[in-house]
PDB file of C-alpha atoms in Angstrom:
ATOM      1  CA  UNK A 170      15.359  29.489  16.217  1.00 55.00           C
ATOM      2  CA  UNK A 171      16.463  25.958  15.109  1.00 64.00           C
ATOM      3  CA  UNK A 172      13.944  24.036  13.075  1.00 90.00           C
ATOM      4  CA  UNK A 173      12.953  20.402  12.516  1.00 97.00           C
ATOM      5  CA  UNK A 174      14.616  18.261   9.841  1.00 97.00           C
ATOM      6  CA  UNK A 175      12.647  16.865   6.886  1.00 98.00           C
ATOM      7  CA  UNK A 176      13.915  15.388   3.632  1.00 97.00           C
ATOM      8  CA  UNK A 177      13.355  17.971   0.908  1.00 97.00           C
ATOM      9  CA  UNK A 178      11.656  15.518  -1.501  1.00 97.00           C
ATOM     10  CA  UNK A 179      10.173  12.036  -1.742  1.00 98.00           C
ATOM     11  CA  UNK A 180       8.925  10.316  -4.863  1.00 97.00           C
ATOM     12  CA  UNK A 181       6.569   7.381  -4.944  1.00 97.00           C
ATOM     13  CA  UNK A 182       4.773   5.402  -7.589  1.00 96.00           C
ATOM     14  CA  UNK A 183       1.045   5.564  -7.665  1.00 96.00           C
ATOM     15  CA  UNK A 184      -0.549   3.361  -4.965  1.00 97.00           C
ATOM     16  CA  UNK A 185       2.678   2.821  -3.154  1.00 97.00           C
ATOM     17  CA  UNK A 186       3.190   3.757   0.518  1.00 97.00           C
ATOM     18  CA  UNK A 187       5.094   6.889   1.397  1.00 98.00           C
ATOM     19  CA  UNK A 188       6.653   7.522   4.823  1.00 98.00           C
ATOM     20  CA  UNK A 189       7.746  11.050   5.582  1.00 98.00           C
ATOM     21  CA  UNK A 190      10.016  11.724   8.552  1.00 98.00           C
ATOM     22  CA  UNK A 191      10.612  14.695  10.790  1.00 98.00           C
ATOM     23  CA  UNK A 192      13.521  14.802  13.232  1.00 98.00           C
ATOM     24  CA  UNK A 193      13.700  17.105  16.248  1.00 97.00           C
ATOM     25  CA  UNK A 194      15.033  16.779  19.770  1.00 96.00           C
ATOM     26  CA  UNK A 195      13.864  16.136  23.350  1.00 96.00           C
ATOM     27  CA  UNK A 196      12.648  19.742  23.699  1.00 95.00           C
ATOM     28  CA  UNK A 197      10.189  19.524  20.826  1.00 96.00           C
ATOM     29  CA  UNK A 198       9.143  16.312  19.008  1.00 97.00           C
ATOM     30  CA  UNK A 199      10.421  14.051  21.811  1.00 96.00           C
ATOM     31  CA  UNK A 200       8.549  15.977  24.473  1.00 92.00           C
ATOM     32  CA  UNK A 201       5.507  17.455  22.782  1.00 88.00           C
ATOM     33  CA  UNK A 202       4.859  15.426  19.710  1.00 94.00           C
ATOM     34  CA  UNK A 203       4.479  16.899  16.208  1.00 96.00           C
ATOM     35  CA  UNK A 204       1.653  18.036  13.987  1.00 97.00           C
ATOM     36  CA  UNK A 205       1.587  17.373  10.251  1.00 97.00           C
ATOM     37  CA  UNK A 206       0.307  19.720   7.601  1.00 97.00           C
ATOM     38  CA  UNK A 207      -0.446  19.244   3.906  1.00 98.00           C
ATOM     39  CA  UNK A 208      -0.119  22.220   1.543  1.00 98.00           C
ATOM     40  CA  UNK A 209      -1.164  21.909  -2.071  1.00 97.00           C
ATOM     41  CA  UNK A 210       0.147  24.479  -4.542  1.00 95.00           C
ATOM     42  CA  UNK A 211      -1.682  27.700  -4.094  1.00 94.00           C
ATOM     43  CA  UNK A 212      -3.581  26.683  -0.971  1.00 96.00           C
ATOM     44  CA  UNK A 213      -3.260  27.265   2.793  1.00 96.00           C
ATOM     45  CA  UNK A 214      -1.879  24.478   4.998  1.00 96.00           C
ATOM     46  CA  UNK A 215      -4.368  21.762   6.059  1.00 96.00           C
ATOM     47  CA  UNK A 216      -3.903  20.010   9.352  1.00 96.00           C
ATOM     48  CA  UNK A 217      -3.533  16.215   8.831  1.00 96.00           C
ATOM     49  CA  UNK A 218      -2.526  15.127  12.334  1.00 95.00           C
ATOM     50  CA  UNK A 219      -2.641  16.578  15.861  1.00 92.00           C
ATOM     51  CA  UNK A 220       0.338  16.290  18.190  1.00 91.00           C
ATOM     52  CA  UNK A 221      -1.443  13.249  19.724  1.00 90.00           C
ATOM     53  CA  UNK A 222      -1.119  11.500  16.359  1.00 91.00           C
ATOM     54  CA  UNK A 223      -4.867  11.578  15.958  1.00 93.00           C
ATOM     55  CA  UNK A 224      -6.470  12.704  12.757  1.00 94.00           C
ATOM     56  CA  UNK A 225      -8.864  15.724  12.701  1.00 92.00           C
ATOM     57  CA  UNK A 226     -12.370  15.061  11.590  1.00 91.00           C
ATOM     58  CA  UNK A 227     -12.646  14.596   7.842  1.00 93.00           C
ATOM     59  CA  UNK A 228      -9.015  13.536   7.227  1.00 95.00           C
ATOM     60  CA  UNK A 229      -8.745  10.265   5.319  1.00 95.00           C
ATOM     61  CA  UNK A 230      -7.455   7.212   7.172  1.00 95.00           C
ATOM     62  CA  UNK A 231      -4.867   6.763   4.441  1.00 97.00           C
ATOM     63  CA  UNK A 232      -2.887   9.307   6.533  1.00 97.00           C
ATOM     64  CA  UNK A 233      -1.413   7.967   9.797  1.00 97.00           C
ATOM     65  CA  UNK A 234       1.139   9.581  12.081  1.00 97.00           C
ATOM     66  CA  UNK A 235       3.446   8.192  14.706  1.00 97.00           C
ATOM     67  CA  UNK A 236       6.356   9.269  16.951  1.00 97.00           C
ATOM     68  CA  UNK A 237       9.405   7.331  18.097  1.00 96.00           C
ATOM     69  CA  UNK A 238      11.794   9.176  20.324  1.00 96.00           C
ATOM     70  CA  UNK A 239      12.677  12.470  18.659  1.00 97.00           C
ATOM     71  CA  UNK A 240      11.389  11.442  15.252  1.00 98.00           C
ATOM     72  CA  UNK A 241       7.830  11.852  13.902  1.00 98.00           C
ATOM     73  CA  UNK A 242       6.561  10.005  10.871  1.00 98.00           C
ATOM     74  CA  UNK A 243       3.659  10.492   8.465  1.00 98.00           C
ATOM     75  CA  UNK A 244       2.607   7.466   6.435  1.00 98.00           C
ATOM     76  CA  UNK A 245       0.461   7.865   3.409  1.00 98.00           C
ATOM     77  CA  UNK A 246      -0.966   4.477   2.288  1.00 97.00           C
ATOM     78  CA  UNK A 247      -1.656   4.015  -1.433  1.00 96.00           C
ATOM     79  CA  UNK A 248      -0.555   7.414  -2.692  1.00 97.00           C
ATOM     80  CA  UNK A 249      -2.804   9.124  -5.232  1.00 97.00           C
ATOM     81  CA  UNK A 250      -2.225  12.068  -7.571  1.00 97.00           C
ATOM     82  CA  UNK A 251      -4.066  14.392  -5.223  1.00 96.00           C
ATOM     83  CA  UNK A 252      -1.531  13.560  -2.547  1.00 97.00           C
ATOM     84  CA  UNK A 253       1.097  15.536  -4.437  1.00 98.00           C
ATOM     85  CA  UNK A 254       1.900  18.444  -2.113  1.00 98.00           C
ATOM     86  CA  UNK A 255       4.274  19.872   0.375  1.00 98.00           C
ATOM     87  CA  UNK A 256       4.169  18.303   3.826  1.00 98.00           C
ATOM     88  CA  UNK A 257       5.322  20.153   6.977  1.00 98.00           C
ATOM     89  CA  UNK A 258       5.785  18.999  10.475  1.00 97.00           C
ATOM     90  CA  UNK A 259       5.726  21.339  13.459  1.00 97.00           C
ATOM     91  CA  UNK A 260       6.131  21.104  17.229  1.00 96.00           C
ATOM     92  CA  UNK A 261       6.233  23.364  20.227  1.00 94.00           C
ATOM     93  CA  UNK A 262       9.747  23.710  21.597  1.00 93.00           C
ATOM     94  CA  UNK A 263       9.690  24.048  25.348  1.00 93.00           C
ATOM     95  CA  UNK A 264      13.246  25.415  25.593  1.00 92.00           C
ATOM     96  CA  UNK A 265      12.725  28.105  22.916  1.00 89.00           C
ATOM     97  CA  UNK A 266       9.095  28.803  23.832  1.00 90.00           C
ATOM     98  CA  UNK A 267       8.410  28.712  20.109  1.00 91.00           C
ATOM     99  CA  UNK A 268       6.771  26.650  17.399  1.00 93.00           C
ATOM    100  CA  UNK A 269       9.372  25.167  15.244  1.00 95.00           C
ATOM    101  CA  UNK A 270       8.724  23.880  11.680  1.00 96.00           C
ATOM    102  CA  UNK A 271      10.404  21.506   9.374  1.00 97.00           C
ATOM    103  CA  UNK A 272      11.532  22.823   5.964  1.00 96.00           C
ATOM    104  CA  UNK A 273       8.857  20.689   4.274  1.00 97.00           C
ATOM    105  CA  UNK A 274       8.935  17.610   2.079  1.00 98.00           C
ATOM    106  CA  UNK A 275       7.666  17.728  -1.478  1.00 98.00           C
ATOM    107  CA  UNK A 276       5.888  14.522  -2.387  1.00 98.00           C
ATOM    108  CA  UNK A 277       5.797  13.606  -5.986  1.00 97.00           C
ATOM    109  CA  UNK A 278       3.517  10.827  -7.247  1.00 96.00           C
ATOM    110  CA  UNK A 279       4.943   9.086 -10.261  1.00 94.00           C
TER     111      UNK A 279
ATOM    112  CA  UNK B 921     -17.204  23.731  12.005  1.00 92.00           C
ATOM    113  CA  UNK B 922     -13.947  25.272  13.427  1.00 93.00           C
ATOM    114  CA  UNK B 923     -12.933  28.352  11.400  1.00 96.00           C
ATOM    115  CA  UNK B 924     -10.350  31.151  11.365  1.00 98.00           C
ATOM    116  CA  UNK B 925     -10.723  34.079   9.049  1.00 98.00           C
ATOM    117  CA  UNK B 926      -7.853  36.616   8.669  1.00 98.00           C
ATOM    118  CA  UNK B 927      -8.125  40.127   7.361  1.00 98.00           C
ATOM    119  CA  UNK B 928      -6.132  43.321   7.302  1.00 98.00           C
ATOM    120  CA  UNK B 929      -3.378  42.395   4.774  1.00 98.00           C
ATOM    121  CA  UNK B 930      -2.312  44.617   1.926  1.00 98.00           C
ATOM    122  CA  UNK B 931       0.493  46.716   0.388  1.00 98.00           C
ATOM    123  CA  UNK B 932       2.495  48.906   2.764  1.00 98.00           C
ATOM    124  CA  UNK B 933       5.703  50.872   2.387  1.00 98.00           C
ATOM    125  CA  UNK B 934       8.878  49.951   4.173  1.00 98.00           C
ATOM    126  CA  UNK B 935       8.774  51.394   7.683  1.00 98.00           C
ATOM    127  CA  UNK B 936       4.986  51.428   7.766  1.00 98.00           C
ATOM    128  CA  UNK B 937       2.456  49.652  10.004  1.00 98.00           C
ATOM    129  CA  UNK B 938      -0.370  47.208   9.592  1.00 98.00           C
ATOM    130  CA  UNK B 939      -2.790  45.436  11.862  1.00 98.00           C
ATOM    131  CA  UNK B 940      -4.008  41.975  11.028  1.00 98.00           C
ATOM    132  CA  UNK B 941      -7.124  40.469  12.523  1.00 98.00           C
ATOM    133  CA  UNK B 942      -8.339  36.920  12.840  1.00 98.00           C
ATOM    134  CA  UNK B 943     -11.961  35.984  13.659  1.00 98.00           C
ATOM    135  CA  UNK B 944     -12.485  32.601  15.251  1.00 98.00           C
ATOM    136  CA  UNK B 945     -15.616  30.489  15.402  1.00 97.00           C
ATOM    137  CA  UNK B 946     -16.727  26.875  16.027  1.00 95.00           C
ATOM    138  CA  UNK B 947     -14.459  26.158  18.991  1.00 95.00           C
ATOM    139  CA  UNK B 948     -13.717  27.493  22.430  1.00 96.00           C
ATOM    140  CA  UNK B 949     -11.331  30.303  21.506  1.00 97.00           C
ATOM    141  CA  UNK B 950     -10.686  31.307  25.116  1.00 97.00           C
ATOM    142  CA  UNK B 951      -9.108  27.946  25.791  1.00 96.00           C
ATOM    143  CA  UNK B 952      -6.737  28.007  22.843  1.00 96.00           C
ATOM    144  CA  UNK B 953      -3.062  28.949  22.520  1.00 95.00           C
ATOM    145  CA  UNK B 954      -3.062  30.965  19.330  1.00 97.00           C
ATOM    146  CA  UNK B 955      -0.282  31.907  16.967  1.00 97.00           C
ATOM    147  CA  UNK B 956       0.616  33.696  13.788  1.00 98.00           C
ATOM    148  CA  UNK B 957       2.681  31.875  11.180  1.00 98.00           C
ATOM    149  CA  UNK B 958       3.932  33.357   7.873  1.00 98.00           C
ATOM    150  CA  UNK B 959       5.021  32.065   4.606  1.00 98.00           C
ATOM    151  CA  UNK B 960       7.171  34.177   2.259  1.00 98.00           C
ATOM    152  CA  UNK B 961       6.728  33.674  -1.494  1.00 97.00           C
ATOM    153  CA  UNK B 962       8.091  30.249  -2.496  1.00 95.00           C
ATOM    154  CA  UNK B 963       9.289  29.461   1.062  1.00 96.00           C
ATOM    155  CA  UNK B 964       8.366  27.297   3.936  1.00 96.00           C
ATOM    156  CA  UNK B 965       6.332  28.083   7.033  1.00 96.00           C
ATOM    157  CA  UNK B 966       7.777  30.334   9.749  1.00 96.00           C
ATOM    158  CA  UNK B 967       6.316  30.778  13.238  1.00 96.00           C
ATOM    159  CA  UNK B 968       5.967  34.495  14.114  1.00 97.00           C
ATOM    160  CA  UNK B 969       4.267  34.762  17.502  1.00 97.00           C
ATOM    161  CA  UNK B 970       2.163  32.928  20.093  1.00 96.00           C
ATOM    162  CA  UNK B 971      -0.156  33.995  22.922  1.00 97.00           C
ATOM    163  CA  UNK B 972      -1.469  32.000  25.888  1.00 96.00           C
ATOM    164  CA  UNK B 973      -5.282  31.517  26.288  1.00 96.00           C
ATOM    165  CA  UNK B 974      -5.608  34.403  28.757  1.00 97.00           C
ATOM    166  CA  UNK B 975      -3.217  36.666  26.921  1.00 97.00           C
ATOM    167  CA  UNK B 976      -0.798  36.958  29.816  1.00 97.00           C
ATOM    168  CA  UNK B 977       2.183  35.483  27.999  1.00 97.00           C
ATOM    169  CA  UNK B 978       3.456  36.256  24.549  1.00 97.00           C
ATOM    170  CA  UNK B 979       6.326  34.812  22.528  1.00 97.00           C
ATOM    171  CA  UNK B 980       7.999  36.076  19.314  1.00 97.00           C
ATOM    172  CA  UNK B 981      10.529  34.893  16.731  1.00 95.00           C
ATOM    173  CA  UNK B 982      13.637  37.000  17.149  1.00 95.00           C
ATOM    174  CA  UNK B 983      13.301  38.791  13.748  1.00 97.00           C
ATOM    175  CA  UNK B 984      10.051  40.489  14.835  1.00 98.00           C
ATOM    176  CA  UNK B 985      10.699  41.276  18.506  1.00 98.00           C
ATOM    177  CA  UNK B 986      10.167  44.874  19.280  1.00 98.00           C
ATOM    178  CA  UNK B 987       8.327  45.464  15.998  1.00 98.00           C
ATOM    179  CA  UNK B 988       5.249  43.066  16.157  1.00 98.00           C
ATOM    180  CA  UNK B 989       2.770  42.686  18.924  1.00 98.00           C
ATOM    181  CA  UNK B 990       0.294  39.811  19.290  1.00 98.00           C
ATOM    182  CA  UNK B 991      -2.917  40.352  21.244  1.00 98.00           C
ATOM    183  CA  UNK B 992      -6.392  38.749  21.628  1.00 98.00           C
ATOM    184  CA  UNK B 993      -9.903  39.683  22.718  1.00 98.00           C
ATOM    185  CA  UNK B 994     -11.582  36.547  23.979  1.00 98.00           C
ATOM    186  CA  UNK B 995     -14.972  38.360  24.247  1.00 98.00           C
ATOM    187  CA  UNK B 996     -14.811  38.932  20.546  1.00 98.00           C
ATOM    188  CA  UNK B 997     -13.092  35.611  19.767  1.00 98.00           C
ATOM    189  CA  UNK B 998     -10.436  37.504  17.889  1.00 98.00           C
ATOM    190  CA  UNK B 999      -6.692  37.409  17.477  1.00 98.00           C
ATOM    191  CA  UNK B1000      -4.548  40.383  16.315  1.00 98.00           C
ATOM    192  CA  UNK B1001      -1.084  41.129  15.094  1.00 98.00           C
ATOM    193  CA  UNK B1002       0.035  44.725  15.157  1.00 98.00           C
ATOM    194  CA  UNK B1003       3.055  45.117  12.810  1.00 98.00           C
ATOM    195  CA  UNK B1004       5.244  48.177  12.676  1.00 98.00           C
ATOM    196  CA  UNK B1005       8.574  49.178  11.193  1.00 98.00           C
ATOM    197  CA  UNK B1006       7.832  46.739   8.357  1.00 98.00           C
ATOM    198  CA  UNK B1007      10.575  45.522   6.109  1.00 98.00           C
ATOM    199  CA  UNK B1008      10.695  43.958   2.644  1.00 98.00           C
ATOM    200  CA  UNK B1009      11.530  40.563   4.250  1.00 98.00           C
ATOM    201  CA  UNK B1010       8.212  40.697   6.121  1.00 98.00           C
ATOM    202  CA  UNK B1011       6.423  40.148   2.841  1.00 98.00           C
ATOM    203  CA  UNK B1012       4.484  36.929   3.237  1.00 98.00           C
ATOM    204  CA  UNK B1013       1.135  35.316   3.612  1.00 98.00           C
ATOM    205  CA  UNK B1014       0.178  35.435   7.327  1.00 98.00           C
ATOM    206  CA  UNK B1015      -1.789  32.644   8.846  1.00 98.00           C
ATOM    207  CA  UNK B1016      -3.680  32.648  12.071  1.00 98.00           C
ATOM    208  CA  UNK B1017      -3.728  29.306  13.816  1.00 96.00           C
ATOM    209  CA  UNK B1018      -4.317  27.153  16.806  1.00 94.00           C
ATOM    210  CA  UNK B1019      -1.323  25.174  15.504  1.00 86.00           C
ATOM    211  CA  UNK B1020      -2.596  21.891  16.905  1.00 87.00           C
ATOM    212  CA  UNK B1021      -6.188  22.198  15.783  1.00 87.00           C
ATOM    213  CA  UNK B1022      -7.151  24.677  13.030  1.00 94.00           C
ATOM    214  CA  UNK B1023      -5.575  27.110  10.492  1.00 96.00           C
ATOM    215  CA  UNK B1024      -6.981  30.070   8.636  1.00 97.00           C
ATOM    216  CA  UNK B1025      -6.805  30.827   4.918  1.00 97.00           C
ATOM    217  CA  UNK B1026      -4.179  33.515   5.307  1.00 98.00           C
ATOM    218  CA  UNK B1027      -3.820  37.192   4.390  1.00 98.00           C
ATOM    219  CA  UNK B1028      -1.152  38.608   2.124  1.00 98.00           C
ATOM    220  CA  UNK B1029       1.172  41.331   3.381  1.00 98.00           C
ATOM    221  CA  UNK B1030       3.355  43.006   0.872  1.00 98.00           C
ATOM    222  CA  UNK B1031       6.048  45.497   1.979  1.00 98.00           C
ATOM    223  CA  UNK B1032       7.278  47.520  -1.034  1.00 97.00           C
ATOM    224  CA  UNK B1033       7.809  51.076  -2.176  1.00 96.00           C
TER     225      UNK B1033
END
């Protein structure tokens, strides 16, 4: 099953804004929206954003998600050392009847 | 608080079987599409299987079709994954999730002789 496309890595200086992208197609991101997950080293994934682009309870408002066409984006405002992690997007693909994931973006805070 | 707790992982020989369980709490389990997602050591996330809220429809990644079976018991608010004919490449942490709402902590499955 085909996946979503994410850049493998992004580096940002402390307190800069990072924007992570996730590209799919009209059967997944463009149709159903995407969720965003954060995974710190040695920990399970943590949901940062629902497909509606709303944040779950307890997620900092420094994380914001949006969708334009077939591309979803996660913006992290004022990155901090604790934001260093792998970030994954996922979406339900209506043609495959499957969840598809991006390969993940490793965010490094300099 | 929404919570999913997986259990049942462990070491199994190639060709063997294992049954994973996932106990849900804090949300209306019977309304949720549920799924299993796995992560091989050092790799990304891979969707394994999904099941509709009433259990009538099930979907699988090609690599596990015919070997894995997803099921649920809404009365017990539990999700299951029966795995058979296990292979080394099935070694991974297996997560239970309502992928749009809540994820579990994972359970490690190691397939090795």
